[in-house]
Each structure stands twice: as C-alpha cells, then as structure tokens.
Amino acid sequence: MHFHENVPLAPLTTFGVGGHARFFAVATTEDDIHQAFTWAHTQNLPLFILGGGSNLLVRDEGFRGLVLKIAILGIHEQPNGQFDVGAGEVWDTFVTQMVEKGFAGIECLAGIPGSVGGTPVQNVGAYGQEVSETIAAVRVFDRQTQTFIELNREQCRFRYRESLFNTDHPNRYVVTRVTFQLRPNGPPTLRYAELRDRVNNTIPSLAASAEEPSANGLSLSAVAETVREIRQSKGMLLVEGDPNCRSAGSFFKNPIVPQPDLARIAAGANIPESDVPRWPAADGKIKLPAAWLLEKAGFIKGFTDGRVGISSRHTLALINRGNATFADVECLQDEIIGVVAEKFCVILEREPVVLG
C-alpha cells in the first residue's frame, strides 16, 4: 500500500471543514489494515480510521498522524437472510440492494450517508429502526491484541447512538465487515409517526394503522423512497449543490433525562408539562427532541452566524455556509450548548466525531 503525504481532509467529509493529514492511506484488505498499523507504530504516529466522512469534523490544524480510509468491499449472501458486507461499502447503496431483493429490516435507514463500517459504531438509527436490530456479528481488528476477531450482537453492547466501539472502548476496534440478519420477504416497519403519517397520506389503502408497526402489502421500496423524500425535505439527504447538505447530519443527540426534570424543562419553555414532546427511555427516564430544545432556545431553521448556521430545513443540522473553519463550527456549537443549558439545565452532546 502507498502512504501519501499532506492530504486535505475537508473534501473527504460531508461538512467540508478542517486541515490536512500528515499521512494518508487506503485499506482495501485486512492485510492492508495490519500493515498500516505496523507502519504507524514504527513511525511513532497516531492512526485514525476514516469511513464515509459523514459524521466527522476535522480541526483546522489537521491531523499529525496517519489517516487510514477503510475501503474493504464485497456483499456476500449467506443462508436465511444473512449478508456479510465489507466495511467500505456505501451504506445507502447496500440498503437499496436489500430493499430491491425483498429483505426487510433496514428500509427506514435509507438515505443515510456514510459507509457500512460506520453503522455499528454509532448504532445508526432513524424513522423507527436501529441498525443494531439487524446486526448478527461485527468483524474487527483489535488494536490491543493486533488480531482480527468477530463480536456477536451482545458483545457490541448497543445502546441509543452508542456501542462498544464509540463509548466502552473508543479507538480500540476497527470494523472490517458486518454481518446483517435481514427478513426475507418481510413487511416494512412503520413505527415512526412521521413516516406512518406520510405513508397514510400517499398510500392510504396500504398504510398500517397507528397500532400496527408494519404494513403487509406495502413494498419496502415505497417505504425507503418515502424516507428519502422526508430526509431530502429536511436537508438530510446528500444532494450535490444543496447548501443544506454541507453538514454532518444531526449535530446533537436527543438528550435522555430523569422524569423529574420534566417540570423544570416545561418551566423553561413556559408551557405545561403535558406539552413537552418526549418519548419513554430506559430506567424510567425520558428522551427529549434536541431540535425542540434548540428552537425553544432561539436557534431556529435558517439561523446564521457568519460562515456557519442551521439548515433551513432541519434544526439539528449545523451547516457550512461556505469557507467555514472548524473554529466557526465549534463557536456556534458552544453557543447553542450554553444557551440550552442555561434555559433548560440540559447539556447537549455533539454527535459527530472530532479529529485533531
């Protein structure tokens, strides 16, 4: 494999900010990964793994070590709806292929940018599905033992937007392949109210009722396309030339707070507790929509702050309005976190990873 020098990283991310990588290489095989780690160790350099760049912010000073892009490809069908997929495959392409083949389980995750290898790391989820529901195993390179191992679903310790890979042992494992267990000829999932309402309005004769989470007779393709339409309406679908797409998707996680905090949050918004949007979470807690908190704090769609701002279509998407720097993004991020904390005593967490 070849090690390139001083490679700009901004063009390799969807947000488009940040400096250069001192060294850069592409791994198309597991042997490449082992070779890259060995080389970085002999050079006494830190190593960062790059996937699709859709959930990444690069600092302006760049990265002084080796950035290794994972480009391991291949989709291999196994018996009973299992698919072994290379980490470098484009996620939305894989979703499209599975939907067309009639395999259910990831149709609501259509339109999400990035690579297959990034999905278990974040436990990607949207519109009523989480990728962890379909993952049977994840093959990884263990940096500590310098070996390749396979982890089953339980070992991955999936939670909301978290996993073994980004929370319990961050930077220890490099995903090389993911095995998905999908449902042959299964019906689509319609748990999410916004998606169900859209389907009700467009295909009422086939839509599921409010109590039924899946719709017999409704095609997976119809649901996947509806999801893409919703994402595009919110600027969450990568479309060339659309300024709302120069983002990292949802910038803040939906916070999970204790139930007693609801009274304080309602008081901060000057509304009754019953009017605060929320969902039940584990351990008796509640999950709040981060977008609602931003809007109530004054950070509405179309908000601008110099070279950065908020998407005109989706409150949670911070955007690069043109020639933005990481410092610009960080300044707006800190302002939003500070105002929301002051108004509601809720600390927002950034979702994208920061490199540098």
mmCIF file of C-alpha atoms in Angstrom:
data_model
loop_
_atom_site.group_PDB
_atom_site.id
_atom_site.type_symbol
_atom_site.label_atom_id
_atom_site.label_comp_id
_atom_site.label_asym_id
_atom_site.label_seq_id
_atom_site.Cartn_x
_atom_site.Cartn_y
_atom_site.Cartn_z
ATOM 1 C CA MET A 1 0.000 0.000 0.000
ATOM 2 C CA HIS A 2 1.072 3.591 -0.584
ATOM 3 C CA PHE A 3 1.345 6.279 2.086
ATOM 4 C CA HIS A 4 0.521 9.753 0.761
ATOM 5 C CA GLU A 5 1.653 12.949 2.467
ATOM 6 C CA ASN A 6 -0.206 16.158 3.376
ATOM 7 C CA VAL A 7 -3.617 15.118 2.070
ATOM 8 C CA PRO A 8 -6.508 17.607 2.618
ATOM 9 C CA LEU A 9 -9.259 16.029 4.705
ATOM 10 C CA ALA A 10 -12.081 18.559 4.273
ATOM 11 C CA PRO A 11 -13.090 17.172 0.832
ATOM 12 C CA LEU A 12 -13.363 13.703 2.382
ATOM 13 C CA THR A 13 -16.068 14.828 4.818
ATOM 14 C CA THR A 14 -19.627 15.986 4.235
ATOM 15 C CA PHE A 15 -19.144 19.075 6.434
ATOM 16 C CA GLY A 16 -16.117 20.206 4.429
ATOM 17 C CA VAL A 17 -14.002 21.795 7.153
ATOM 18 C CA GLY A 18 -10.550 21.126 8.558
ATOM 19 C CA GLY A 19 -6.896 20.756 7.700
ATOM 20 C CA HIS A 20 -4.581 18.104 6.249
ATOM 21 C CA ALA A 21 -3.497 14.611 7.233
ATOM 22 C CA ARG A 22 0.272 14.286 7.614
ATOM 23 C CA PHE A 23 -0.043 10.825 6.055
ATOM 24 C CA PHE A 24 -2.948 9.116 4.316
ATOM 25 C CA ALA A 25 -3.521 5.565 3.032
ATOM 26 C CA VAL A 26 -6.383 3.399 1.757
ATOM 27 C CA ALA A 27 -7.013 -0.148 3.027
ATOM 28 C CA THR A 28 -8.809 -2.489 0.641
ATOM 29 C CA THR A 29 -7.960 -5.679 2.561
ATOM 30 C CA GLU A 30 -7.478 -6.754 6.152
ATOM 31 C CA ASP A 31 -3.769 -7.230 5.408
ATOM 32 C CA ASP A 32 -3.635 -3.531 4.490
ATOM 33 C CA ILE A 33 -5.024 -2.640 7.902
ATOM 34 C CA HIS A 34 -2.408 -4.713 9.704
ATOM 35 C CA GLN A 35 0.331 -3.222 7.528
ATOM 36 C CA ALA A 36 -0.853 0.331 8.200
ATOM 37 C CA PHE A 37 -0.878 -0.166 11.958
ATOM 38 C CA THR A 38 2.583 -1.712 11.850
ATOM 39 C CA TRP A 39 3.919 1.205 9.779
ATOM 40 C CA ALA A 40 2.323 3.818 12.046
ATOM 41 C CA HIS A 41 3.800 2.091 15.104
ATOM 42 C CA THR A 42 7.314 2.059 13.636
ATOM 43 C CA GLN A 43 6.946 5.757 12.755
ATOM 44 C CA ASN A 44 5.569 6.544 16.231
ATOM 45 C CA LEU A 45 2.459 8.101 14.676
ATOM 46 C CA PRO A 46 -1.164 8.147 15.856
ATOM 47 C CA LEU A 47 -3.622 6.486 13.455
ATOM 48 C CA PHE A 48 -7.209 7.491 12.693
ATOM 49 C CA ILE A 49 -9.756 5.370 10.843
ATOM 50 C CA LEU A 50 -11.832 7.163 8.182
ATOM 51 C CA GLY A 51 -15.058 5.771 6.804
ATOM 52 C CA GLY A 52 -17.518 7.770 4.740
ATOM 53 C CA GLY A 53 -16.740 11.075 6.451
ATOM 54 C CA SER A 54 -20.404 11.834 7.116
ATOM 55 C CA ASN A 55 -20.088 12.041 10.892
ATOM 56 C CA LEU A 56 -16.688 13.717 11.125
ATOM 57 C CA LEU A 57 -15.370 17.199 11.885
ATOM 58 C CA VAL A 58 -11.669 17.856 11.290
ATOM 59 C CA ARG A 59 -9.892 20.533 13.282
ATOM 60 C CA ASP A 60 -8.240 23.353 11.358
ATOM 61 C CA GLU A 61 -4.734 22.177 12.280
ATOM 62 C CA GLY A 62 -5.442 18.796 10.718
ATOM 63 C CA PHE A 63 -4.045 15.503 11.974
ATOM 64 C CA ARG A 64 -0.345 14.886 12.516
ATOM 65 C CA GLY A 65 -0.551 11.131 12.139
ATOM 66 C CA LEU A 66 -1.824 8.585 9.599
ATOM 67 C CA VAL A 67 -5.427 8.667 8.385
ATOM 68 C CA LEU A 68 -6.439 5.242 7.087
ATOM 69 C CA LYS A 69 -9.542 5.070 4.892
ATOM 70 C CA ILE A 70 -11.318 1.717 5.042
ATOM 71 C CA ALA A 71 -12.353 0.615 1.541
ATOM 72 C CA ILE A 72 -12.983 -3.110 2.056
ATOM 73 C CA LEU A 73 -15.786 -4.095 -0.321
ATOM 74 C CA GLY A 74 -17.998 -7.089 -1.006
ATOM 75 C CA ILE A 75 -21.575 -8.164 -0.251
ATOM 76 C CA HIS A 76 -21.881 -11.918 0.282
ATOM 77 C CA GLU A 77 -25.281 -13.515 0.788
ATOM 78 C CA GLN A 78 -25.479 -16.303 3.364
ATOM 79 C CA PRO A 79 -28.411 -18.675 4.079
ATOM 80 C CA ASN A 80 -31.571 -17.454 5.821
ATOM 81 C CA GLY A 81 -31.275 -13.759 5.104
ATOM 82 C CA GLN A 82 -27.740 -13.131 6.344
ATOM 83 C CA PHE A 83 -25.386 -10.829 4.445
ATOM 84 C CA ASP A 84 -21.669 -10.413 5.097
ATOM 85 C CA VAL A 85 -20.750 -6.873 3.997
ATOM 86 C CA GLY A 86 -17.413 -5.093 3.669
ATOM 87 C CA ALA A 87 -16.996 -2.020 5.876
ATOM 88 C CA GLY A 88 -16.167 0.166 2.876
ATOM 89 C CA GLU A 89 -19.452 -0.417 1.054
ATOM 90 C CA VAL A 90 -21.664 2.665 0.716
ATOM 91 C CA TRP A 91 -24.477 2.272 3.219
ATOM 92 C CA ASP A 92 -27.320 3.646 1.110
ATOM 93 C CA THR A 93 -26.282 1.502 -1.851
ATOM 94 C CA PHE A 94 -26.450 -1.573 0.363
ATOM 95 C CA VAL A 95 -29.892 -0.539 1.660
ATOM 96 C CA THR A 96 -31.150 -0.090 -1.905
ATOM 97 C CA GLN A 97 -29.904 -3.524 -2.945
ATOM 98 C CA MET A 98 -31.516 -5.227 0.049
ATOM 99 C CA VAL A 99 -34.824 -3.441 -0.482
ATOM 100 C CA GLU A 100 -34.865 -4.427 -4.139
ATOM 101 C CA LYS A 101 -34.192 -8.054 -3.163
ATOM 102 C CA GLY A 102 -37.084 -8.011 -0.696
ATOM 103 C CA PHE A 103 -35.079 -8.203 2.544
ATOM 104 C CA ALA A 104 -36.641 -6.147 5.339
ATOM 105 C CA GLY A 105 -35.019 -4.627 8.396
ATOM 106 C CA ILE A 106 -33.109 -1.562 7.160
ATOM 107 C CA GLU A 107 -35.591 0.128 4.792
ATOM 108 C CA CYS A 108 -36.149 3.030 7.220
ATOM 109 C CA LEU A 109 -32.397 3.687 7.246
ATOM 110 C CA ALA A 110 -32.395 4.642 3.550
ATOM 111 C CA GLY A 111 -30.643 7.840 2.568
ATOM 112 C CA ILE A 112 -28.195 7.886 5.474
ATOM 113 C CA PRO A 113 -24.730 8.869 4.188
ATOM 114 C CA GLY A 114 -21.529 7.070 5.064
ATOM 115 C CA SER A 115 -20.183 3.548 4.898
ATOM 116 C CA VAL A 116 -21.360 0.210 6.265
ATOM 117 C CA GLY A 117 -18.491 0.097 8.761
ATOM 118 C CA GLY A 118 -19.689 3.239 10.497
ATOM 119 C CA THR A 119 -23.208 1.988 11.194
ATOM 120 C CA PRO A 120 -22.455 -0.315 14.159
ATOM 121 C CA VAL A 121 -20.077 2.229 15.686
ATOM 122 C CA GLN A 122 -22.836 4.830 16.120
ATOM 123 C CA ASN A 123 -25.683 2.310 16.203
ATOM 124 C CA VAL A 124 -27.229 4.327 13.391
ATOM 125 C CA GLY A 125 -30.953 4.818 13.699
ATOM 126 C CA ALA A 126 -33.763 6.731 12.023
ATOM 127 C CA TYR A 127 -37.532 6.628 11.496
ATOM 128 C CA GLY A 128 -38.204 3.762 13.888
ATOM 129 C CA GLN A 129 -35.279 1.449 13.139
ATOM 130 C CA GLU A 130 -31.794 1.000 14.593
ATOM 131 C CA VAL A 131 -29.116 -0.888 12.722
ATOM 132 C CA SER A 132 -28.394 -2.972 15.851
ATOM 133 C CA GLU A 133 -31.740 -4.722 15.339
ATOM 134 C CA THR A 134 -30.317 -6.446 12.267
ATOM 135 C CA ILE A 135 -26.637 -6.932 13.149
ATOM 136 C CA ALA A 136 -25.660 -10.535 13.832
ATOM 137 C CA ALA A 137 -21.890 -10.013 14.101
ATOM 138 C CA VAL A 138 -19.141 -7.481 13.513
ATOM 139 C CA ARG A 139 -15.633 -8.454 12.413
ATOM 140 C CA VAL A 140 -12.977 -6.110 13.753
ATOM 141 C CA PHE A 141 -9.260 -5.537 14.103
ATOM 142 C CA ASP A 142 -8.368 -5.303 17.792
ATOM 143 C CA ARG A 143 -5.636 -2.699 18.206
ATOM 144 C CA GLN A 144 -4.630 -4.048 21.624
ATOM 145 C CA THR A 145 -4.042 -7.647 20.576
ATOM 146 C CA GLN A 146 -3.237 -6.867 16.916
ATOM 147 C CA THR A 147 -5.639 -9.621 15.840
ATOM 148 C CA PHE A 148 -8.877 -9.898 13.877
ATOM 149 C CA ILE A 149 -11.857 -11.143 15.896
ATOM 150 C CA GLU A 150 -15.621 -11.461 15.493
ATOM 151 C CA LEU A 151 -18.052 -9.964 18.007
ATOM 152 C CA ASN A 152 -21.689 -11.011 18.262
ATOM 153 C CA ARG A 153 -24.553 -8.549 18.783
ATOM 154 C CA GLU A 154 -24.488 -8.830 22.579
ATOM 155 C CA GLN A 155 -20.743 -8.222 22.722
ATOM 156 C CA CYS A 156 -21.210 -4.994 20.718
ATOM 157 C CA ARG A 157 -23.218 -3.508 23.634
ATOM 158 C CA PHE A 158 -25.555 -1.440 21.501
ATOM 159 C CA ARG A 159 -27.482 1.470 23.075
ATOM 160 C CA TYR A 160 -29.018 4.662 21.706
ATOM 161 C CA ARG A 161 -26.321 6.090 19.382
ATOM 162 C CA GLU A 162 -23.711 4.164 21.362
ATOM 163 C CA SER A 163 -21.824 0.884 21.201
ATOM 164 C CA LEU A 164 -18.733 -0.896 22.397
ATOM 165 C CA PHE A 165 -16.876 0.851 19.585
ATOM 166 C CA ASN A 166 -17.539 4.520 20.356
ATOM 167 C CA THR A 167 -18.232 4.503 24.104
ATOM 168 C CA ASP A 168 -16.950 1.482 26.039
ATOM 169 C CA HIS A 169 -13.672 1.060 24.149
ATOM 170 C CA PRO A 170 -13.303 4.007 21.751
ATOM 171 C CA ASN A 171 -10.443 3.707 19.251
ATOM 172 C CA ARG A 172 -9.736 0.081 20.156
ATOM 173 C CA TYR A 173 -11.558 -1.683 17.325
ATOM 174 C CA VAL A 174 -11.526 -1.185 13.550
ATOM 175 C CA VAL A 175 -14.608 -2.564 11.794
ATOM 176 C CA THR A 176 -13.753 -4.598 8.688
ATOM 177 C CA ARG A 177 -17.009 -6.438 7.940
ATOM 178 C CA VAL A 178 -20.580 -6.534 9.283
ATOM 179 C CA THR A 179 -22.980 -9.481 9.158
ATOM 180 C CA PHE A 180 -26.640 -8.480 8.918
ATOM 181 C CA GLN A 181 -29.626 -10.702 9.667
ATOM 182 C CA LEU A 182 -32.487 -9.441 7.498
ATOM 183 C CA ARG A 183 -36.035 -10.753 6.989
ATOM 184 C CA PRO A 184 -36.675 -12.367 3.574
ATOM 185 C CA ASN A 185 -39.978 -11.100 2.137
ATOM 186 C CA GLY A 186 -40.656 -9.300 5.414
ATOM 187 C CA PRO A 187 -43.022 -6.331 5.673
ATOM 188 C CA PRO A 188 -41.652 -2.798 6.154
ATOM 189 C CA THR A 189 -41.512 -1.218 9.595
ATOM 190 C CA LEU A 190 -43.793 1.742 10.314
ATOM 191 C CA ARG A 191 -43.195 2.549 13.975
ATOM 192 C CA TYR A 192 -42.293 6.206 13.454
ATOM 193 C CA ALA A 193 -45.290 8.548 13.436
ATOM 194 C CA GLU A 194 -43.973 10.975 10.806
ATOM 195 C CA LEU A 195 -43.216 8.151 8.387
ATOM 196 C CA ARG A 196 -46.540 6.451 9.075
ATOM 197 C CA ASP A 197 -48.401 9.726 8.505
ATOM 198 C CA ARG A 198 -46.600 10.326 5.226
ATOM 199 C CA VAL A 199 -47.476 6.817 4.046
ATOM 200 C CA ASN A 200 -51.080 7.296 5.186
ATOM 201 C CA ASN A 201 -51.298 10.434 3.054
ATOM 202 C CA THR A 202 -49.712 8.919 -0.044
ATOM 203 C CA ILE A 203 -50.779 5.271 0.032
ATOM 204 C CA PRO A 204 -53.739 5.145 2.451
ATOM 205 C CA SER A 205 -55.045 1.810 1.230
ATOM 206 C CA LEU A 206 -51.792 0.070 2.105
ATOM 207 C CA ALA A 207 -50.671 2.001 5.176
ATOM 208 C CA ALA A 208 -50.589 0.456 8.622
ATOM 209 C CA SER A 209 -52.837 1.632 11.401
ATOM 210 C CA ALA A 210 -51.411 3.603 14.315
ATOM 211 C CA GLU A 211 -51.274 0.392 16.388
ATOM 212 C CA GLU A 212 -49.596 -1.777 13.747
ATOM 213 C CA PRO A 213 -45.808 -1.309 13.394
ATOM 214 C CA SER A 214 -45.535 -2.906 9.962
ATOM 215 C CA ALA A 215 -47.587 -2.858 6.814
ATOM 216 C CA ASN A 216 -48.423 -6.025 4.926
ATOM 217 C CA GLY A 217 -48.769 -5.307 1.230
ATOM 218 C CA LEU A 218 -46.750 -2.091 1.334
ATOM 219 C CA SER A 219 -43.481 -2.507 -0.555
ATOM 220 C CA LEU A 220 -40.116 -1.987 1.076
ATOM 221 C CA SER A 221 -39.157 0.242 -1.842
ATOM 222 C CA ALA A 222 -42.135 2.527 -1.230
ATOM 223 C CA VAL A 223 -41.131 2.985 2.398
ATOM 224 C CA ALA A 224 -37.459 3.509 1.574
ATOM 225 C CA GLU A 225 -38.313 6.140 -1.037
ATOM 226 C CA THR A 226 -40.669 7.864 1.378
ATOM 227 C CA VAL A 227 -37.857 8.007 3.938
ATOM 228 C CA ARG A 228 -35.553 9.559 1.343
ATOM 229 C CA GLU A 229 -38.217 12.131 0.477
ATOM 230 C CA ILE A 230 -38.557 13.081 4.144
ATOM 231 C CA ARG A 231 -34.797 13.286 4.569
ATOM 232 C CA GLN A 232 -34.454 15.469 1.466
ATOM 233 C CA SER A 233 -37.199 17.789 2.690
ATOM 234 C CA LYS A 234 -35.118 18.300 5.823
ATOM 235 C CA GLY A 235 -31.794 18.697 4.001
ATOM 236 C CA MET A 236 -30.660 15.326 5.389
ATOM 237 C CA LEU A 237 -30.169 13.691 2.007
ATOM 238 C CA LEU A 238 -26.892 14.432 0.259
ATOM 239 C CA VAL A 239 -27.770 16.291 -2.929
ATOM 240 C CA GLU A 240 -24.982 17.932 -4.899
ATOM 241 C CA GLY A 241 -25.297 21.706 -4.913
ATOM 242 C CA ASP A 242 -27.710 21.879 -1.982
ATOM 243 C CA PRO A 243 -26.122 24.145 0.684
ATOM 244 C CA ASN A 244 -28.176 22.429 3.383
ATOM 245 C CA CYS A 245 -26.198 19.253 2.731
ATOM 246 C CA ARG A 246 -22.815 20.656 3.828
ATOM 247 C CA SER A 247 -23.367 19.208 7.270
ATOM 248 C CA ALA A 248 -22.768 16.156 9.430
ATOM 249 C CA GLY A 249 -26.452 15.345 9.718
ATOM 250 C CA SER A 250 -27.939 15.585 13.207
ATOM 251 C CA PHE A 251 -25.356 17.544 15.171
ATOM 252 C CA PHE A 252 -26.718 16.894 18.673
ATOM 253 C CA LYS A 253 -28.023 13.727 20.293
ATOM 254 C CA ASN A 254 -31.522 13.672 21.699
ATOM 255 C CA PRO A 255 -30.844 14.029 25.450
ATOM 256 C CA ILE A 256 -32.131 11.454 27.932
ATOM 257 C CA VAL A 257 -33.058 12.937 31.290
ATOM 258 C CA PRO A 258 -34.711 11.817 34.559
ATOM 259 C CA GLN A 259 -38.504 12.068 34.610
ATOM 260 C CA PRO A 260 -38.493 14.673 37.442
ATOM 261 C CA ASP A 261 -36.575 17.087 35.180
ATOM 262 C CA LEU A 262 -39.695 17.459 33.046
ATOM 263 C CA ALA A 263 -41.138 20.155 35.327
ATOM 264 C CA ARG A 264 -38.026 22.314 35.052
ATOM 265 C CA ILE A 265 -37.884 21.894 31.273
ATOM 266 C CA ALA A 266 -41.559 22.853 30.929
ATOM 267 C CA ALA A 267 -40.949 25.923 33.070
ATOM 268 C CA GLY A 268 -38.006 26.901 30.867
ATOM 269 C CA ALA A 269 -40.266 26.754 27.813
ATOM 270 C CA ASN A 270 -43.135 28.411 29.715
ATOM 271 C CA ILE A 271 -45.573 25.628 28.793
ATOM 272 C CA PRO A 272 -47.457 22.885 30.681
ATOM 273 C CA GLU A 273 -45.565 19.639 31.292
ATOM 274 C CA SER A 274 -48.045 17.813 29.072
ATOM 275 C CA ASP A 275 -46.950 19.940 26.091
ATOM 276 C CA VAL A 276 -43.278 18.955 26.269
ATOM 277 C CA PRO A 277 -42.578 16.461 23.441
ATOM 278 C CA ARG A 278 -40.865 13.338 24.745
ATOM 279 C CA TRP A 279 -40.515 9.589 24.465
ATOM 280 C CA PRO A 280 -40.020 6.967 27.164
ATOM 281 C CA ALA A 281 -36.439 5.794 27.659
ATOM 282 C CA ALA A 282 -34.744 3.102 29.729
ATOM 283 C CA ASP A 283 -34.764 3.135 33.532
ATOM 284 C CA GLY A 284 -37.854 5.299 33.713
ATOM 285 C CA LYS A 285 -36.169 8.248 32.027
ATOM 286 C CA ILE A 286 -37.436 10.320 29.106
ATOM 287 C CA LYS A 287 -35.872 11.255 25.786
ATOM 288 C CA LEU A 288 -36.281 14.838 24.592
ATOM 289 C CA PRO A 289 -36.069 16.005 20.957
ATOM 290 C CA ALA A 290 -32.904 18.085 20.716
ATOM 291 C CA ALA A 291 -34.406 20.014 17.792
ATOM 292 C CA TRP A 292 -37.265 21.211 20.025
ATOM 293 C CA LEU A 293 -34.791 22.397 22.673
ATOM 294 C CA LEU A 294 -32.832 24.356 20.054
ATOM 295 C CA GLU A 295 -35.939 26.005 18.674
ATOM 296 C CA LYS A 296 -37.180 26.989 22.135
ATOM 297 C CA ALA A 297 -33.718 28.432 22.829
ATOM 298 C CA GLY A 298 -33.932 30.626 19.726
ATOM 299 C CA PHE A 299 -31.859 28.538 17.306
ATOM 300 C CA ILE A 300 -34.406 28.066 14.554
ATOM 301 C CA LYS A 301 -34.183 26.785 10.998
ATOM 302 C CA GLY A 302 -32.183 29.145 8.814
ATOM 303 C CA PHE A 303 -30.278 30.684 11.744
ATOM 304 C CA THR A 304 -26.953 32.118 10.523
ATOM 305 C CA ASP A 305 -23.741 33.072 12.246
ATOM 306 C CA GLY A 306 -21.216 34.188 9.650
ATOM 307 C CA ARG A 307 -19.905 31.231 7.684
ATOM 308 C CA VAL A 308 -21.930 28.661 9.626
ATOM 309 C CA GLY A 309 -25.561 28.291 10.537
ATOM 310 C CA ILE A 310 -28.515 25.945 10.868
ATOM 311 C CA SER A 311 -30.146 24.253 7.914
ATOM 312 C CA SER A 312 -33.248 25.982 6.587
ATOM 313 C CA ARG A 313 -34.896 22.546 6.578
ATOM 314 C CA HIS A 314 -33.789 20.866 9.799
ATOM 315 C CA THR A 315 -32.998 22.462 13.152
ATOM 316 C CA LEU A 316 -30.477 19.792 14.170
ATOM 317 C CA ALA A 317 -28.266 20.174 11.104
ATOM 318 C CA LEU A 318 -25.496 22.723 11.552
ATOM 319 C CA ILE A 319 -24.156 23.682 8.124
ATOM 320 C CA ASN A 320 -21.076 25.073 6.425
ATOM 321 C CA ARG A 321 -22.421 28.131 4.604
ATOM 322 C CA GLY A 322 -19.174 28.489 2.647
ATOM 323 C CA ASN A 323 -15.470 28.524 3.551
ATOM 324 C CA ALA A 324 -16.219 27.784 7.187
ATOM 325 C CA THR A 325 -13.484 26.659 9.555
ATOM 326 C CA PHE A 326 -13.676 24.176 12.384
ATOM 327 C CA ALA A 327 -13.349 27.122 14.758
ATOM 328 C CA ASP A 328 -16.507 28.632 13.269
ATOM 329 C CA VAL A 329 -18.415 25.399 13.828
ATOM 330 C CA GLU A 330 -17.119 24.978 17.361
ATOM 331 C CA CYS A 331 -18.093 28.545 18.252
ATOM 332 C CA LEU A 332 -21.710 28.011 17.151
ATOM 333 C CA GLN A 333 -21.794 24.603 18.823
ATOM 334 C CA ASP A 334 -20.647 26.046 22.156
ATOM 335 C CA GLU A 335 -23.122 28.915 21.919
ATOM 336 C CA ILE A 336 -26.031 26.514 21.382
ATOM 337 C CA ILE A 337 -24.928 24.199 24.199
ATOM 338 C CA GLY A 338 -24.563 27.155 26.551
ATOM 339 C CA VAL A 339 -27.940 28.732 25.838
ATOM 340 C CA VAL A 340 -29.810 25.402 26.054
ATOM 341 C CA ALA A 341 -28.046 24.591 29.342
ATOM 342 C CA GLU A 342 -28.923 27.978 30.804
ATOM 343 C CA LYS A 343 -32.573 27.792 29.744
ATOM 344 C CA PHE A 344 -33.322 24.123 30.481
ATOM 345 C CA CYS A 345 -30.384 22.786 32.567
ATOM 346 C CA VAL A 346 -29.913 20.151 29.852
ATOM 347 C CA ILE A 347 -26.430 19.546 28.463
ATOM 348 C CA LEU A 348 -26.484 18.675 24.768
ATOM 349 C CA GLU A 349 -23.935 16.187 23.424
ATOM 350 C CA ARG A 350 -22.357 16.582 19.998
ATOM 351 C CA GLU A 351 -22.917 13.594 17.724
ATOM 352 C CA PRO A 352 -20.117 13.957 15.106
ATOM 353 C CA VAL A 353 -16.591 12.770 15.899
ATOM 354 C CA VAL A 354 -13.833 15.398 16.053
ATOM 355 C CA LEU A 355 -10.385 14.664 14.604
ATOM 356 C CA GLY A 356 -7.283 16.620 15.506
#
